[in-house]
Short mmCIF file of C-alpha atoms in Angstrom, two decimals:
data_model
loop_
_atom_site.label_atom_id
_atom_site.label_comp_id
_atom_site.label_asym_id
_atom_site.label_seq_id
_atom_site.Cartn_x
_atom_site.Cartn_y
_atom_site.Cartn_z
CA MET A 1 -0.01 0.00 -0.05
CA LEU A 2 2.80 2.41 0.89
CA GLU A 3 4.44 1.70 -2.50
CA ILE A 4 1.26 2.69 -4.27
CA ILE A 5 1.19 6.00 -2.32
CA TYR A 6 4.85 6.48 -3.23
CA TYR A 7 4.13 6.20 -6.97
CA ILE A 8 0.95 8.36 -6.61
CA VAL A 9 3.09 11.10 -5.07
CA PHE A 10 5.57 10.69 -7.91
CA ILE A 11 2.81 10.95 -10.57
CA ILE A 12 1.32 14.07 -8.87
CA LEU A 13 4.77 15.74 -8.83
CA LEU A 14 5.33 14.81 -12.50
CA ILE A 15 1.92 16.17 -13.46
CA GLY A 16 2.62 19.38 -11.51
CA ALA A 17 5.97 19.79 -13.27
CA ASN A 18 4.33 19.25 -16.69
CA ILE A 19 1.57 21.86 -16.05
CA VAL A 20 4.11 24.52 -14.97
CA ASP A 21 6.60 23.64 -17.73
CA TRP A 22 3.86 23.69 -20.35
CA LYS A 23 2.70 27.14 -19.27
CA ILE A 24 5.97 28.99 -18.56
CA LYS A 25 8.60 26.64 -20.06
CA GLU A 26 10.35 26.27 -16.73
CA VAL A 27 10.34 23.46 -14.21
CA PRO A 28 10.37 24.84 -10.65
CA ASP A 29 13.27 23.47 -8.60
CA GLY A 30 10.92 23.05 -5.62
CA ILE A 31 8.98 20.25 -7.37
CA SER A 32 12.05 18.38 -8.47
CA LEU A 33 14.00 18.75 -5.23
CA LEU A 34 10.92 17.78 -3.18
CA GLY A 35 10.59 14.69 -5.33
CA ILE A 36 14.19 13.76 -4.91
CA LEU A 37 13.97 14.15 -1.12
CA ILE A 38 10.78 12.05 -0.96
CA ALA A 39 12.33 9.33 -3.16
CA ILE A 40 15.57 9.12 -1.18
CA ASN A 41 13.79 9.15 2.20
CA TYR A 42 11.33 6.45 1.13
CA ASN A 43 14.07 4.28 -0.25
CA LEU A 44 16.17 4.83 2.82
CA PHE A 45 13.56 2.95 4.92
CA PHE A 46 11.63 0.81 2.41
CA GLY A 47 13.76 0.33 -0.70
CA ASP A 48 17.31 0.64 -1.92
CA VAL A 49 18.68 4.06 -1.13
CA LYS A 50 21.83 3.44 -3.12
CA THR A 51 19.83 2.76 -6.28
CA SER A 52 17.77 5.93 -5.64
CA ILE A 53 20.87 8.09 -5.22
CA ILE A 54 22.55 6.61 -8.27
CA GLY A 55 19.37 6.98 -10.36
CA GLY A 56 18.89 10.64 -9.28
CA THR A 57 22.52 11.50 -9.91
CA LEU A 58 22.67 9.80 -13.30
CA GLY A 59 19.36 11.45 -14.33
CA ILE A 60 20.83 14.90 -13.62
CA LEU A 61 24.11 13.98 -15.41
CA PHE A 62 22.44 12.39 -18.44
CA VAL A 63 20.40 15.56 -19.11
CA ALA A 64 23.40 17.79 -18.50
CA MET A 65 25.38 15.79 -21.01
CA LEU A 66 22.52 15.72 -23.45
CA ASN A 67 22.24 19.47 -23.21
CA TRP A 68 25.99 19.99 -23.48
CA PHE A 69 26.61 17.77 -26.47
CA MET A 70 23.46 17.79 -28.56
CA VAL A 71 20.35 19.79 -27.72
CA GLN A 72 21.41 22.94 -25.92
CA ARG A 73 17.82 23.84 -25.23
CA LEU A 74 17.26 22.06 -21.99
CA GLY A 75 17.41 23.97 -18.70
CA GLY A 76 18.57 23.15 -15.25
CA GLY A 77 14.98 22.33 -14.35
CA ASP A 78 14.91 19.52 -16.88
CA SER A 79 18.10 18.07 -15.32
CA LYS A 80 16.62 18.20 -11.83
CA LEU A 81 13.38 16.67 -12.99
CA ALA A 82 15.32 13.80 -14.63
CA GLY A 83 17.05 13.47 -11.25
CA MET A 84 13.68 13.15 -9.58
CA VAL A 85 12.54 10.50 -12.09
CA GLY A 86 15.80 8.61 -11.58
CA ALA A 87 15.55 8.80 -7.76
CA PHE A 88 12.00 7.46 -7.85
CA THR A 89 12.86 4.67 -10.29
CA ASN A 90 16.47 3.64 -11.03
CA TRP A 91 19.33 4.39 -13.38
CA SER A 92 18.10 2.05 -16.17
CA VAL A 93 14.63 3.53 -16.22
CA ILE A 94 15.94 7.13 -16.40
CA PHE A 95 18.32 6.23 -19.17
CA GLY A 96 15.42 4.63 -21.15
CA VAL A 97 13.17 7.62 -20.43
CA LEU A 98 15.81 10.14 -21.70
CA VAL A 99 16.53 8.15 -24.87
CA ILE A 100 12.84 7.73 -25.74
CA ALA A 101 12.12 11.37 -24.79
CA TYR A 102 14.91 12.55 -27.08
CA VAL A 103 13.58 10.47 -29.94
CA ILE A 104 9.98 11.70 -29.42
CA SER A 105 11.16 15.27 -29.18
CA ARG A 106 12.73 15.06 -32.69
CA ILE A 107 9.30 14.46 -34.24
CA PRO A 108 8.61 17.64 -36.24
CA LEU A 109 5.83 19.95 -35.10
CA LYS A 110 4.21 22.88 -36.75
CA LYS A 111 6.76 25.59 -37.41
CA ASP A 112 5.39 27.95 -34.84
CA ARG A 113 4.94 25.35 -32.14
CA GLU A 114 7.53 24.48 -29.57
CA ILE A 115 6.84 22.12 -26.64
CA ALA A 116 8.68 22.08 -23.37
CA TYR A 117 10.85 18.99 -22.74
CA THR A 118 9.08 17.74 -19.60
CA PRO A 119 6.04 16.37 -21.47
CA TYR A 120 8.39 14.36 -23.61
CA MET A 121 10.00 12.84 -20.53
CA THR A 122 6.57 12.07 -19.13
CA MET A 123 5.40 10.45 -22.36
CA ALA A 124 8.50 8.31 -22.34
CA PHE A 125 8.09 7.33 -18.67
CA MET A 126 4.50 6.29 -19.34
CA LEU A 127 5.51 4.28 -22.41
CA ILE A 128 8.21 2.45 -20.39
CA GLY A 129 5.65 1.89 -17.54
CA ILE A 130 3.05 0.43 -19.89
CA VAL A 131 5.62 -1.88 -21.46
CA ALA A 132 6.94 -2.96 -18.05
CA VAL A 133 3.44 -3.71 -16.77
CA GLY A 134 2.64 -5.57 -19.93
CA ILE A 135 5.79 -7.69 -19.65
CA LYS A 136 5.15 -8.46 -16.03
CA LEU A 137 1.55 -9.41 -16.81
CA CYS A 138 2.69 -11.75 -19.55
CA LEU A 139 5.32 -13.34 -17.29
CA ASN A 140 2.64 -13.84 -14.62
CA VAL A 141 0.31 -15.48 -17.15
CA ILE A 142 3.11 -17.79 -18.39
CA SER A 143 4.02 -18.68 -14.86
CA TYR A 144 0.37 -19.44 -14.06
CA LEU A 145 -0.04 -21.62 -17.18
CA ARG A 146 2.99 -23.67 -16.36
CA THR A 147 1.62 -24.72 -12.98
#
């Protein structure tokens, strides 16, 4: 039950960051840093705090490197939000989210339309989540059928 609340809080923070980023194209540090603190504290008592810290750190570093080498349109808020996603999940999830988000962000839009990067990260996270749940469901069905 506590794990469900943990992920509900994560989704609420992610939705809040999306709304603000969509309107003003800036992710408030307060949302991301609060999320990072919640994730690390939760994992300190109920999960793997090392994985949470590594995921958060790599999320920040991956976006900083992406910004430095390729895109140069991402802000510090995007880095911290990726850190929040990494702290809530783990390093492999944040890496997948950022790769998928980058690919999705390359889809051409109307000339006068520019979208903030946070919705791309959210879409990628949702896609990974749907695939992960689907795989888990398939494995459970296979396991059930074998018995």
